[in-house]
Amino acid sequence: KLPKAPKNPARLGIKENYSTPKNYLTPILKLVKPVSIGIFGGSLQYFSMKWWQVPFVLLAIQAAPGDKRNWKAISEWASQLTGKFAE
């Protein structure tokens, strides 16, 4: 689920397109063939960042701090990987 729905899903803006999983995965998939791909929320803590990174995250990325990790979903995804390595 996106934090904010795109204005026009058929035509994503620069920031929206840059943040899609496809943008991050395309160069990686040219090098490796993963058995599975899981995409999960992460954790953003301002106190662990350098002072100059905080304004960039606030203004350019507009990301809110917090822990969005869903450990149950991560665990369920990881547990189904064991069978995939045997294939």
Tab-separated table of C-alpha atoms in Angstrom:
chain	number	residue	atom	x	y	z
A	1	LYS	CA	0.000	0.000	0.000
A	2	LEU	CA	1.362	3.389	-0.938
A	3	PRO	CA	1.430	6.095	1.739
A	4	LYS	CA	-0.255	8.438	-0.709
A	5	ALA	CA	-2.022	7.319	-3.873
A	6	PRO	CA	-0.571	8.674	-7.133
A	7	LYS	CA	-2.503	11.514	-8.748
A	8	ASN	CA	-2.697	9.553	-11.998
A	9	PRO	CA	-1.729	5.852	-11.684
A	10	ALA	CA	-1.383	5.563	-15.469
A	11	ARG	CA	1.222	8.350	-15.567
A	12	LEU	CA	3.496	8.489	-12.546
A	13	GLY	CA	5.464	11.614	-11.680
A	14	ILE	CA	9.274	11.607	-11.384
A	15	LYS	CA	9.273	11.013	-7.626
A	16	GLU	CA	6.522	8.392	-7.846
A	17	ASN	CA	8.267	6.502	-10.657
A	18	TYR	CA	11.637	6.664	-8.896
A	19	SER	CA	10.179	5.047	-5.784
A	20	THR	CA	8.605	2.047	-7.525
A	21	PRO	CA	10.002	-1.425	-6.789
A	22	LYS	CA	10.634	-1.865	-10.522
A	23	ASN	CA	13.061	1.081	-10.485
A	24	TYR	CA	15.162	-0.574	-7.778
A	25	LEU	CA	14.870	-4.178	-8.958
A	26	THR	CA	15.551	-3.822	-12.698
A	27	PRO	CA	19.347	-3.303	-12.412
A	28	ILE	CA	19.650	-6.070	-9.803
A	29	LEU	CA	17.662	-8.596	-11.832
A	30	LYS	CA	20.152	-8.181	-14.684
A	31	LEU	CA	22.838	-9.630	-12.383
A	32	VAL	CA	21.048	-12.230	-10.250
A	33	LYS	CA	18.061	-14.559	-10.451
A	34	PRO	CA	16.450	-14.561	-6.991
A	35	VAL	CA	14.289	-17.483	-5.888
A	36	SER	CA	11.833	-15.009	-4.384
A	37	ILE	CA	11.449	-11.278	-3.872
A	38	GLY	CA	9.876	-9.771	-0.776
A	39	ILE	CA	9.240	-6.054	-0.384
A	40	PHE	CA	8.534	-4.775	3.092
A	41	GLY	CA	8.334	-1.505	4.964
A	42	GLY	CA	11.414	-0.328	6.803
A	43	SER	CA	12.450	1.832	9.704
A	44	LEU	CA	13.352	5.522	9.493
A	45	GLN	CA	14.850	7.121	12.578
A	46	TYR	CA	16.061	10.721	12.324
A	47	PHE	CA	18.414	10.347	15.303
A	48	SER	CA	20.450	7.754	13.401
A	49	MET	CA	20.962	10.053	10.400
A	50	LYS	CA	23.575	12.713	9.748
A	51	TRP	CA	22.325	16.251	10.387
A	52	TRP	CA	22.315	17.156	6.682
A	53	GLN	CA	20.296	14.068	5.712
A	54	VAL	CA	17.308	15.005	7.882
A	55	PRO	CA	16.247	18.120	5.884
A	56	PHE	CA	16.660	16.177	2.622
A	57	VAL	CA	14.404	13.374	3.860
A	58	LEU	CA	11.872	15.856	5.223
A	59	LEU	CA	11.731	18.147	2.184
A	60	ALA	CA	12.664	16.078	-0.868
A	61	ILE	CA	11.474	12.610	0.049
A	62	GLN	CA	8.761	13.677	2.514
A	63	ALA	CA	9.180	10.480	4.514
A	64	ALA	CA	7.776	10.294	8.012
A	65	PRO	CA	9.869	8.706	10.757
A	66	GLY	CA	8.791	5.443	12.297
A	67	ASP	CA	9.048	1.692	12.127
A	68	LYS	CA	6.871	0.237	9.358
A	69	ARG	CA	8.333	-3.274	9.492
A	70	ASN	CA	5.768	-6.077	9.622
A	71	TRP	CA	7.735	-8.838	11.322
A	72	LYS	CA	4.935	-11.385	10.906
A	73	ALA	CA	4.848	-10.865	7.121
A	74	ILE	CA	8.653	-10.958	6.932
A	75	SER	CA	8.764	-14.195	8.913
A	76	GLU	CA	6.049	-15.810	6.775
A	77	TRP	CA	7.882	-14.840	3.580
A	78	ALA	CA	11.219	-16.113	4.911
A	79	SER	CA	9.730	-19.428	6.073
A	80	GLN	CA	8.486	-20.252	2.565
A	81	LEU	CA	12.007	-19.805	1.146
A	82	THR	CA	13.394	-23.090	2.495
A	83	GLY	CA	11.526	-25.161	-0.080
A	84	LYS	CA	12.580	-22.902	-2.946
A	85	PHE	CA	16.296	-23.594	-2.459
A	86	ALA	CA	15.701	-27.324	-2.968
A	87	GLU	CA	14.004	-26.781	-6.353
